[in-house]
CSV table of C-alpha atoms and ligand atoms in Angstrom, one decimal:
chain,number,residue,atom,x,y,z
A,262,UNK,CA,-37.1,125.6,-59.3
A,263,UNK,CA,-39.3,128.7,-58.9
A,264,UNK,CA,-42.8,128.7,-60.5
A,265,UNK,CA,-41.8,131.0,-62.6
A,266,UNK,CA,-38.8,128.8,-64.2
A,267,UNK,CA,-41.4,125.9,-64.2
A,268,UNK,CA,-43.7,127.5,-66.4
A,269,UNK,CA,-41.0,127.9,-68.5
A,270,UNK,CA,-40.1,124.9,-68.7
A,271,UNK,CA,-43.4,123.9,-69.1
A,272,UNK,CA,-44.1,125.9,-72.2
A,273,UNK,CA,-41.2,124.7,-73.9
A,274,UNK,CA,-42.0,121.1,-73.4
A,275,UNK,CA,-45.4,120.5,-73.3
A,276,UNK,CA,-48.2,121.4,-76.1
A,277,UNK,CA,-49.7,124.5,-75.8
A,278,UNK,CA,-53.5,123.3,-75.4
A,279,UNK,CA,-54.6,124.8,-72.7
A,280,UNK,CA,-54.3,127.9,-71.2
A,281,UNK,CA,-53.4,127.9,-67.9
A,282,UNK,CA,-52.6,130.1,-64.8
A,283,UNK,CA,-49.7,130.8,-63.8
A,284,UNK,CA,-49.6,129.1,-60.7
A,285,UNK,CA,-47.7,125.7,-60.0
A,286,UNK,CA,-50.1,123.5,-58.0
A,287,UNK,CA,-48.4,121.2,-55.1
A,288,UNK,CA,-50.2,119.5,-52.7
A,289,UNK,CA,-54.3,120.2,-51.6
A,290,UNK,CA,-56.1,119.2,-48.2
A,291,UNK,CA,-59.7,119.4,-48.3
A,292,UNK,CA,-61.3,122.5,-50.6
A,293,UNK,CA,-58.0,124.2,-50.5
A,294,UNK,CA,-54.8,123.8,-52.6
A,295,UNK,CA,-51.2,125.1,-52.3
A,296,UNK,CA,-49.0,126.4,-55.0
A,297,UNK,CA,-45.5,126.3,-54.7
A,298,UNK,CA,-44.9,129.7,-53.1
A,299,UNK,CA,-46.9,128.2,-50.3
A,300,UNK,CA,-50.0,130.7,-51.6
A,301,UNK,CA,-53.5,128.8,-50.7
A,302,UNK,CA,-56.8,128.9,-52.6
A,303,UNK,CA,-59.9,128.1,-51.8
A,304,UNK,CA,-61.1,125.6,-54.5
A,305,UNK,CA,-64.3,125.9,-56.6
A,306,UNK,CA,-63.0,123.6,-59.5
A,307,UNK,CA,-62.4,120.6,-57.9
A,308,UNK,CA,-60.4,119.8,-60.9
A,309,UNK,CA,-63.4,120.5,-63.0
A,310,UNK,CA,-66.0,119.1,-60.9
A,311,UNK,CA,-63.9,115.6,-60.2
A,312,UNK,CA,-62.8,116.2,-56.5
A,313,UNK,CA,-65.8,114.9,-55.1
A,314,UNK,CA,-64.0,114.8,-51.8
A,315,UNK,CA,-62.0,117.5,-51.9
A,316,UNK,CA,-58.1,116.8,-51.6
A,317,UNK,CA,-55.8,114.3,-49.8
A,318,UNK,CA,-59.1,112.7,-48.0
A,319,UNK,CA,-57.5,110.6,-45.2
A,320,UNK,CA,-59.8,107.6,-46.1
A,321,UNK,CA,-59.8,107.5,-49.6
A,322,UNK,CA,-55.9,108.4,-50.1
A,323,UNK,CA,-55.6,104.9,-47.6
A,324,UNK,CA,-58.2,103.2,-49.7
A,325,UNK,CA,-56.2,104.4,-53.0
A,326,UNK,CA,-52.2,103.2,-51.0
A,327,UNK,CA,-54.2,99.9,-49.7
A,328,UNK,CA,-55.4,98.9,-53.5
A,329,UNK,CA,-52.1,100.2,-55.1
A,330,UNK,CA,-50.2,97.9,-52.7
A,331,UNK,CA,-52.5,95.2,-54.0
A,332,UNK,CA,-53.4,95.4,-58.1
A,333,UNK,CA,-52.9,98.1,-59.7
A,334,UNK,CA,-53.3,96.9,-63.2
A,335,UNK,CA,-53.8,93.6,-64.9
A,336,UNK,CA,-55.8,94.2,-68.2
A,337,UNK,CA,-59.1,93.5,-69.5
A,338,UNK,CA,-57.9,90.0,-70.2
A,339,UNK,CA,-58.9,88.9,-66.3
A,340,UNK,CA,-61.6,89.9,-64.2
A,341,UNK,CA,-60.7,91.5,-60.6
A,342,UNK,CA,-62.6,92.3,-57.5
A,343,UNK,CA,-62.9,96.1,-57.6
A,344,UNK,CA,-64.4,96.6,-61.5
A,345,UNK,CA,-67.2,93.8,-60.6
A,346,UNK,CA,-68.2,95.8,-57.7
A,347,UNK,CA,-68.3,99.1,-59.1
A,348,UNK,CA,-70.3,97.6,-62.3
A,349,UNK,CA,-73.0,96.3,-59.7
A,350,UNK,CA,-73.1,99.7,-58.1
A,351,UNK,CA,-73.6,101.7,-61.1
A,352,UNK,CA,-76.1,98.7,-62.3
A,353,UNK,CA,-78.0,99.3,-59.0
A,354,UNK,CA,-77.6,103.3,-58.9
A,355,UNK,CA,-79.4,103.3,-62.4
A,356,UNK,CA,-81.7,100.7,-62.6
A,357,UNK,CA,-79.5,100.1,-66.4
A,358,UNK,CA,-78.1,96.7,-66.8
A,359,UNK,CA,-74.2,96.7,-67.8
A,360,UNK,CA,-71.7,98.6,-67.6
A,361,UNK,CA,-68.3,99.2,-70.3
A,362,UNK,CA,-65.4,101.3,-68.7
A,363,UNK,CA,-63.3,104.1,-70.0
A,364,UNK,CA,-60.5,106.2,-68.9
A,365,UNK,CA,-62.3,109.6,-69.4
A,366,UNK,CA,-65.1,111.9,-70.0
A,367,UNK,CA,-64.3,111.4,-73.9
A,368,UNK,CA,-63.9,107.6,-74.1
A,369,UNK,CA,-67.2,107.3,-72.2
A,370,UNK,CA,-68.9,108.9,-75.1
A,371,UNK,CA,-66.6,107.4,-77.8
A,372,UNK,CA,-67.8,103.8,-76.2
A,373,UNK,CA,-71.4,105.3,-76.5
A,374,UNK,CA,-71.7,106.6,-79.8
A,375,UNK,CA,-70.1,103.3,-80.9
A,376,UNK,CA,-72.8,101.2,-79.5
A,377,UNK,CA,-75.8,103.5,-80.2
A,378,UNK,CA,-74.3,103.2,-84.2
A,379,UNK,CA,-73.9,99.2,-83.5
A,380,UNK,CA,-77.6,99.0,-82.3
A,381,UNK,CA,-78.8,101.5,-84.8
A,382,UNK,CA,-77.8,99.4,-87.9
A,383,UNK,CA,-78.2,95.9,-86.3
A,384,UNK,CA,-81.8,96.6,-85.5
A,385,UNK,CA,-83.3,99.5,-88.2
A,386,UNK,CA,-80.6,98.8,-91.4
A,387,UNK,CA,-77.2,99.7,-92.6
A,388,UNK,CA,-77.7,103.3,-92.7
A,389,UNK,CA,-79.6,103.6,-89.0
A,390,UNK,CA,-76.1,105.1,-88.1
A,391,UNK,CA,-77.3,109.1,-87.6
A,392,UNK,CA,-76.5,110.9,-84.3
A,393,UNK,CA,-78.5,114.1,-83.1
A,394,UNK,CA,-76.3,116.3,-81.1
A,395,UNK,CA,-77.1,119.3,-79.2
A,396,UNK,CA,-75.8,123.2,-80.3
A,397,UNK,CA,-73.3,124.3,-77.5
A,398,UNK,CA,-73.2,120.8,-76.2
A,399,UNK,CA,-69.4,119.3,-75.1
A,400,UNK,CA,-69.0,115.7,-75.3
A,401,UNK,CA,-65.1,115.4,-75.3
A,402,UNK,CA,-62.1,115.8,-77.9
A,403,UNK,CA,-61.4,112.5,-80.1
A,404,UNK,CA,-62.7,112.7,-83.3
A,405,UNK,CA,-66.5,111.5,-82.7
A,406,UNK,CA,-66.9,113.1,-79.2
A,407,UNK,CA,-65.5,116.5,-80.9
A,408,UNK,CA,-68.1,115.6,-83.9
A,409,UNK,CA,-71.1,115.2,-81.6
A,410,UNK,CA,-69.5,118.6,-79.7
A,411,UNK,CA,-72.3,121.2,-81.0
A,412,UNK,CA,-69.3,123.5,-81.0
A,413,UNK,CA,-68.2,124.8,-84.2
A,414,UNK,CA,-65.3,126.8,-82.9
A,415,UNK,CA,-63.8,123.3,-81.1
A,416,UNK,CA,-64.1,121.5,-84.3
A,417,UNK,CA,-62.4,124.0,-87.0
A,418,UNK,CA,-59.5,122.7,-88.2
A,419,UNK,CA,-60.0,119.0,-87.6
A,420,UNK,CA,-62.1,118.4,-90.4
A,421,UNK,CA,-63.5,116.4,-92.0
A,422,UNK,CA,-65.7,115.1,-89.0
A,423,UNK,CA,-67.3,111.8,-89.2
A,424,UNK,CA,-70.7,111.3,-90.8
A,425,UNK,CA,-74.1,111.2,-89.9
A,426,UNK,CA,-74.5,114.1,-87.0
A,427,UNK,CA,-77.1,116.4,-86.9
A,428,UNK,CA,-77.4,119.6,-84.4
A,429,UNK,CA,-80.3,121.1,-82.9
A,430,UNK,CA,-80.6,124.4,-80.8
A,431,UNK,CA,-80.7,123.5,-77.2
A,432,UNK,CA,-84.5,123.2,-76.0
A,433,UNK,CA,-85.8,123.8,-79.6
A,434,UNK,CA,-88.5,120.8,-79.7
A,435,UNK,CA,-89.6,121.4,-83.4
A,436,UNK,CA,-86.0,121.4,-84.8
A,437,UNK,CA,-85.5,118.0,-82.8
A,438,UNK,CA,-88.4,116.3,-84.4
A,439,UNK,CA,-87.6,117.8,-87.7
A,440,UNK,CA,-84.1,116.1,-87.1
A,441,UNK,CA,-85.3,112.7,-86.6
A,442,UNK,CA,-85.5,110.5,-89.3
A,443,UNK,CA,-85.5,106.5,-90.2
A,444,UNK,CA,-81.6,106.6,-90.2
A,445,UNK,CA,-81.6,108.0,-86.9
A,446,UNK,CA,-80.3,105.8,-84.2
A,447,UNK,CA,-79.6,108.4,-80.9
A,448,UNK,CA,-80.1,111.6,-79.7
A,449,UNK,CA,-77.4,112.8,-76.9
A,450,UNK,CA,-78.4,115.0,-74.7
A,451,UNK,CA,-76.6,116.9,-71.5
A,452,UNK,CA,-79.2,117.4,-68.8
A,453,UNK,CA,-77.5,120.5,-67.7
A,454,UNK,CA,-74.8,121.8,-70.5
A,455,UNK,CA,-71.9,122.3,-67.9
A,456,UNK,CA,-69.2,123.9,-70.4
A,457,UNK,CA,-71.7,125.3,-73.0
A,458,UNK,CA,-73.5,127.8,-70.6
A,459,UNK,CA,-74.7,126.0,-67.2
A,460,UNK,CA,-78.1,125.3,-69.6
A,461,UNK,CA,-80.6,123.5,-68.7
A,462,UNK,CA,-83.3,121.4,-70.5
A,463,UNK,CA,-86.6,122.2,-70.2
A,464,UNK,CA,-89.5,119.5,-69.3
A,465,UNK,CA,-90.9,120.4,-72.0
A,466,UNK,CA,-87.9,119.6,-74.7
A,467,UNK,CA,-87.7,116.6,-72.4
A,468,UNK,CA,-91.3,115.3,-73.0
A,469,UNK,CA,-90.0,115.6,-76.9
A,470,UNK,CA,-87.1,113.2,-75.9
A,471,UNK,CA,-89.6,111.1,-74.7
A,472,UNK,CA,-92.1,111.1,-77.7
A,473,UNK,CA,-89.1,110.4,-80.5
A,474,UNK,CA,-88.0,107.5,-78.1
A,475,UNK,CA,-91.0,106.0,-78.0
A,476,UNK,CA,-92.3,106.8,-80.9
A,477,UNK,CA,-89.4,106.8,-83.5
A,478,UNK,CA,-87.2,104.1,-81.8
A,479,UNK,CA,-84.5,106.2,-81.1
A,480,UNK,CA,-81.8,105.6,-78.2
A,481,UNK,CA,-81.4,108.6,-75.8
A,482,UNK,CA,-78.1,108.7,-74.5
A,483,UNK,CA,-77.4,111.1,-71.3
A,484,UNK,CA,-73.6,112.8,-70.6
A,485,UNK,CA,-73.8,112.6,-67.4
A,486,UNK,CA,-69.9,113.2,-66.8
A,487,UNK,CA,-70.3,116.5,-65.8
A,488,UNK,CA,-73.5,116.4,-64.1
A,489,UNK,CA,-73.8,112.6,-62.5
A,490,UNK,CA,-72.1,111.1,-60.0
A,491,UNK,CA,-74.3,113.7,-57.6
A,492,UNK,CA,-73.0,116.6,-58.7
A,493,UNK,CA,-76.4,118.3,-58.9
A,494,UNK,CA,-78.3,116.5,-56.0
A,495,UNK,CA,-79.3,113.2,-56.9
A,496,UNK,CA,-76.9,110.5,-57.8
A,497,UNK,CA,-77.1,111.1,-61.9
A,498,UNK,CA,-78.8,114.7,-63.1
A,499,UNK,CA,-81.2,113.0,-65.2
A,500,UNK,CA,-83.0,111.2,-61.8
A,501,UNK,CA,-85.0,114.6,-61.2
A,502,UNK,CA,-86.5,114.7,-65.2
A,503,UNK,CA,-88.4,112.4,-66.7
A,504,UNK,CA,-85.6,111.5,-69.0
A,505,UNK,CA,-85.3,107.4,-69.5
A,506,UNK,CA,-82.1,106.8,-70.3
A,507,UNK,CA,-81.1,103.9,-72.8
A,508,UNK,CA,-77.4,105.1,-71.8
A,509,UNK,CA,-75.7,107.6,-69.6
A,510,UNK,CA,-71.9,108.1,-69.8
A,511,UNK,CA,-70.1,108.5,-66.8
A,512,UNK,CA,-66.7,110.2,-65.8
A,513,UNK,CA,-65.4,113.1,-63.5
A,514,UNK,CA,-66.7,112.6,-60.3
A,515,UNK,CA,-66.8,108.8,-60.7
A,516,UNK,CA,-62.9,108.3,-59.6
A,517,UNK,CA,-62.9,111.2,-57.1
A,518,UNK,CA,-59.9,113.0,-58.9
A,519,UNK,CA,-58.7,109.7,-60.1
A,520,UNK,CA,-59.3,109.0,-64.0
A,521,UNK,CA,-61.9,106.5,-64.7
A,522,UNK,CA,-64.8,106.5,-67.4
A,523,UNK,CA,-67.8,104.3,-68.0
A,524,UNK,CA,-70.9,103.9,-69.8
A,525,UNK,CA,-74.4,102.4,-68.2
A,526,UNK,CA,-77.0,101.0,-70.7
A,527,UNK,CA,-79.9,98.6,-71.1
A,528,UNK,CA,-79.4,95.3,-71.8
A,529,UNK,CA,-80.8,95.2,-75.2
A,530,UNK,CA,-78.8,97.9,-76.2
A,531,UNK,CA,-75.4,96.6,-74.0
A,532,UNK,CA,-75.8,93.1,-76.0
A,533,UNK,CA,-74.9,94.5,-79.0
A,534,UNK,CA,-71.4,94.9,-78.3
A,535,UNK,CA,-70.0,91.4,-78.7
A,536,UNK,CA,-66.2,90.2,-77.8
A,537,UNK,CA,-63.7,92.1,-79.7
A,538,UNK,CA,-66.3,95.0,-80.9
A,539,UNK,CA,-64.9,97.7,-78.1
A,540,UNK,CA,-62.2,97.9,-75.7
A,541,UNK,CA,-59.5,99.8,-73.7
A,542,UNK,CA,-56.0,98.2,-72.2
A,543,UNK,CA,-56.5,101.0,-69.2
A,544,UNK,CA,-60.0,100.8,-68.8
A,545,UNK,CA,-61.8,100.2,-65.0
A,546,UNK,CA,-58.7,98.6,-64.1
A,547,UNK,CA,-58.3,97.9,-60.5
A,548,UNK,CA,-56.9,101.4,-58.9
A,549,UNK,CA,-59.4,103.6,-61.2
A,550,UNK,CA,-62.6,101.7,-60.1
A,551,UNK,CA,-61.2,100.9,-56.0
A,552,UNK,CA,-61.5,104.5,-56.4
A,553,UNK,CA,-64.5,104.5,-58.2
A,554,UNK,CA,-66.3,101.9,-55.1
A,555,UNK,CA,-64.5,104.5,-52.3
A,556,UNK,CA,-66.4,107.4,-53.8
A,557,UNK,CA,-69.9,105.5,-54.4
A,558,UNK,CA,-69.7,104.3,-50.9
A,559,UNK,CA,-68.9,107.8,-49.5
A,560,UNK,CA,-72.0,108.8,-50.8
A,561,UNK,CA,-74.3,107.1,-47.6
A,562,UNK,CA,-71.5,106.8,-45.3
A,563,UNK,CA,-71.4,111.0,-45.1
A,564,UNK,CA,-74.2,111.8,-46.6
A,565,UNK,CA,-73.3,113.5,-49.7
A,566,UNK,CA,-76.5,114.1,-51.6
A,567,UNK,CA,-77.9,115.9,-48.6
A,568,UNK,CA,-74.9,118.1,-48.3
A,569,UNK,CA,-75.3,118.9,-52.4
A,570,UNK,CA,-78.6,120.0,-51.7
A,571,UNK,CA,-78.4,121.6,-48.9
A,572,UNK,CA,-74.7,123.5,-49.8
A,573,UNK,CA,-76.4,124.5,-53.0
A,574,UNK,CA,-79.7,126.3,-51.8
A,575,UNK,CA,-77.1,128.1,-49.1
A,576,UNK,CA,-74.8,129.0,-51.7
A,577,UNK,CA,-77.2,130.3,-54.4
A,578,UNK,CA,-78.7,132.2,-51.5
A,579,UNK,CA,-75.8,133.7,-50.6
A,580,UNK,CA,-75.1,134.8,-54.3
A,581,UNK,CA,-78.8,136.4,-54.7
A,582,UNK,CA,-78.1,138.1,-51.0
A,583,UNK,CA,-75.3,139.9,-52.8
A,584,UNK,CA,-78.0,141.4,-55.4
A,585,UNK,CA,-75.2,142.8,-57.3
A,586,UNK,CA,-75.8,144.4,-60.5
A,587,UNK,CA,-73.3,142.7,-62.3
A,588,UNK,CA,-75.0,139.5,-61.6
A,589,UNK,CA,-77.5,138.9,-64.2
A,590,UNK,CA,-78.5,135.4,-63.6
A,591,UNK,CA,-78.3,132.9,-61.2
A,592,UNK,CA,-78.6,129.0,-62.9
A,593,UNK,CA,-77.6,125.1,-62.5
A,594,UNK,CA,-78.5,122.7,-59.7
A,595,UNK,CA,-76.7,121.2,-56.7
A,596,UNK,CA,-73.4,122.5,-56.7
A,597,UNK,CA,-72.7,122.9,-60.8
A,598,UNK,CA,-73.6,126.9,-60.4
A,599,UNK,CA,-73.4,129.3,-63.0
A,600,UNK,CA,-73.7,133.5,-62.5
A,601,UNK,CA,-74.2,134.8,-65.4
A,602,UNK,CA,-72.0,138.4,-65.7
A,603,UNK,CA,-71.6,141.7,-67.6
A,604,UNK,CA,-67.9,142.0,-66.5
A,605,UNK,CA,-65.7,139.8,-68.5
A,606,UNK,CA,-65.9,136.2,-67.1
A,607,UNK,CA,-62.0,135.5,-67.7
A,608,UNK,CA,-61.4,139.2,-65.5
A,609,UNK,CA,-63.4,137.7,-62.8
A,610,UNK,CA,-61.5,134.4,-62.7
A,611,UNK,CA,-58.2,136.0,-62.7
A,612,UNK,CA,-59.3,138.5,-60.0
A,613,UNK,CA,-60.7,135.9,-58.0
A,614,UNK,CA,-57.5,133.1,-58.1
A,615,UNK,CA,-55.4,136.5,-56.9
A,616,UNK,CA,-57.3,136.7,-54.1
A,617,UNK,CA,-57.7,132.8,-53.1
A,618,UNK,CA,-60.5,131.7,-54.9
A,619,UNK,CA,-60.4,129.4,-57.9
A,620,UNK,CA,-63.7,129.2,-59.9
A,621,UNK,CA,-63.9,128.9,-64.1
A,622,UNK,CA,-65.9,129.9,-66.2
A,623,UNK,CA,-68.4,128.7,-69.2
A,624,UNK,CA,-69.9,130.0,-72.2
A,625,UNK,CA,-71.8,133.4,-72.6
A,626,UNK,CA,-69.7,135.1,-70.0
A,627,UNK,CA,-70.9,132.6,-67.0
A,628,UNK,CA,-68.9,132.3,-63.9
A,629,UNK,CA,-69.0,128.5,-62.9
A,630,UNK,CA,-69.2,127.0,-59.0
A,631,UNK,CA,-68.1,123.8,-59.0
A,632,UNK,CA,-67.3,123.2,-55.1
A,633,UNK,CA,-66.5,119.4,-53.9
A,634,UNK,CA,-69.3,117.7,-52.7
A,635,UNK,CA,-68.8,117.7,-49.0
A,636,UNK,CA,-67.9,121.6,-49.0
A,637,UNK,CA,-68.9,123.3,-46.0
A,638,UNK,CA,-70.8,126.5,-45.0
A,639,UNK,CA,-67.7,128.2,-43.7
A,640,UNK,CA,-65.7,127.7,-47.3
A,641,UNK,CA,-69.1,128.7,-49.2
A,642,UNK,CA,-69.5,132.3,-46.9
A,643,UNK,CA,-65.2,132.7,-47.7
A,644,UNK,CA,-66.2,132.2,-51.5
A,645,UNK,CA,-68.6,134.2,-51.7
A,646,UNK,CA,-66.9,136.6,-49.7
A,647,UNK,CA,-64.0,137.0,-52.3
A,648,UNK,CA,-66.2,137.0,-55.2
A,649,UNK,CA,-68.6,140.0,-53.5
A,650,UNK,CA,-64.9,142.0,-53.5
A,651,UNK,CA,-64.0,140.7,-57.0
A,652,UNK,CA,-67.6,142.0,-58.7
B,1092,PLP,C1,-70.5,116.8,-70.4
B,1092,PLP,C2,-69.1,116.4,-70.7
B,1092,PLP,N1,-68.9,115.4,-71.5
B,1092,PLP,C3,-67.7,114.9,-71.8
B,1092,PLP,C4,-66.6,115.6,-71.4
B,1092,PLP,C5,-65.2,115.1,-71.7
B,1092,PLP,O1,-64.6,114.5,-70.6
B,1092,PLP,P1,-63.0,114.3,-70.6
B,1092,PLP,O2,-62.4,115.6,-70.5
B,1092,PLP,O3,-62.8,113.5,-69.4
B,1092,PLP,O4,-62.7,113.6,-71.9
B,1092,PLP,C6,-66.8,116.7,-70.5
B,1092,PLP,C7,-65.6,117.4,-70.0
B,1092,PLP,O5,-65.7,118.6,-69.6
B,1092,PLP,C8,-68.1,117.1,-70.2
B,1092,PLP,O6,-68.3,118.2,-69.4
């Protein structure tokens, strides 16, 4: 079938959620992908920053066969060698205590909110169930990931949402401790907002973090699905604040590509989910965290956090070089980039895919970067490259 029949077919059977490009992906090697007219693009999604390796990497596609050949599934019921592993890693990589795993970005938070509203009214009362949610934030798409999504726009039409969220504007330290109350038992925070803008906090909105912690009781839990899993130079986004996590929720980049989700929190906190409070039939089974230990591992056998920070001050370099006056601002950290534009973002993305480059975009007209991790100089001169003839 062409591409063209595909998509199609493809309208007619599947939901129309999303919209995508009209382009039938096939088969990827490296930072490149292939559609099915044999067309290749150099990739700056990575899936939405999930390829940490790119495509098709020899070891970890053996890694993946080897463990497929082995276990692929066998439940929550039984414990397997894989899941302990990559629990100990994330333990270790943290300095947090236990680990719950999901299947996505979405059931990361889900498992989060759930235990931060378990801990609120086990240890301040029945009411300590109140969430504080950032404006523009993303958290994910069930029903109390979409609530704590600071995103009006997502949310119309699935009303009503659940109870007991509050918003505050991003960085706004007054509304924040204005929010807080006794029934409040977590604040969520993104470190950097990736789809809301490419924002990041301020120290100084993070000191306030800090102070209603410590000073109100109340949990901070960091999405670090977009930003973690060294995505911005350091192994999880919140390692180069002074942020102390109580929990961090984990996806993306954690299974290279391959869907896996997870939550890291303190043991106080962890304890209060008891048999039978949480679960998932999918969740860190034995394929989704082998590939979760292949990509943790990769990170000091090549390096990969020197490579984030090194790609990223060559990139954003390369960017400012351009000094193009359509480029307004230049924002993010490691290699989660945003350029802010006057020309409309979507314009740019189409323009760009046309001429071999995918990159997406984020809110307020930003262009998003969101290279694998173990890009090289050569692919970052070719993107920028296309995107100087694009602007
Ligand atoms: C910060 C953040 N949290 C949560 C999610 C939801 O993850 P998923 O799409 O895997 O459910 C996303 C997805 O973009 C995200 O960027």
């Amino acid at each position: 079938m062409t591409s063209e029949a595909l998509i199609a077919l493809g309208e007619q059977v599947t939901m129309h959620t999303f919209n995508r490009a009209d382009k039938v992906m096939v088969s990827g090697q490296g930072t490149y992908v292939t559609d099915l007219e044999g067309n290749k693009y150099l990739d700056f999604i990575s899936g939405i920053a999930c390829n940490v390796l790119g495509h098709a990497d020899p070891g970890f596609v053996a890694h993946l066969s080897q463990q497929a050949g082995k276990l692929i599934h066998v439940s929550n019921l039984f414990w397997h060698e894989p899941g302990i592993h990559l629990a100990e890693k994330l333990v270790n990589l943290s300095g947090l205590d236990q680990v719950f795993f999901a299947n996505s970005g979405a059931e990361a938070n889900e498992a989060a909110l759930k235990l931060a509203r378990k801990w609120g009214i086990e240890t301040k009362g029945p009411d300590a169930y109140e969430i504080i949610s950032m404006k523009q934030s993303f958290h994910g798409r069930t029903m109390a990931t979409l609530t704590a999504t600071g995103q009006p726009a997502l949310q119309t039409g699935f009303e009503p949402l659940l109870p007991g969220f509050s918003y505050v504007a991003f960085n706004d330290s007054q509304a924040l401790i204005e929010a807080v109350n006794p029934n409040t038992a977590a604040v969520i925070v993104e470190v950097i907002q990736g789809e809301g803008g490419v924002n990041q906090l301020t120290p100084e909105f993070i000191e306030t973090v800090n102070q209603i912690q410590d000073e109100a009781n109340v949990l901070v839990i960091i999405d670090e699905v977009q930003t973690g899993i060294g995505r911005t130079g350091t192994m999880f986004a919140y390692q180069q604040t002074a942020l102390k996590p109580d929990i961090i929720s984990l996806a993306k980049g954690l299974g290279g590509g391959y869907p896996i989700g997870a939550i890291v929190a303190k043991k106080d906190v962890a304890n209060h989910f008891q048999p039978g409070d949480h679960g998932t039939t999918f969740g860190g089974n034995p394929l989704a965290t082998a590939a979760g230990n292949y990509i943790l591992d990769a990170f000091e056998e090549r390096n990969l956090l020197a490579n984030v920070q090194d790609k990223s001050a060559y990139l954003i370099e390369a960017i400012t070089k351009l000094n193009h006056p359509d480029v307004t601002e230049i924002k993010g950290q490691g290699l989660l980039i945003g350029i802010g534009l006057t020309k409309p973002v979507a314009d740019v993305v189409k323009e760009a895919s046309n001429l071999g480059l995918l990159v997406t975009s984020s809110k307020g007209n930003v262009l998003r970067l969101l290279p694998p991790l173990n890009v090289g100089k050569d692919e970052i001169d070719q993107a920028v490259a296309i995107l100087a003839q694009v602007l």
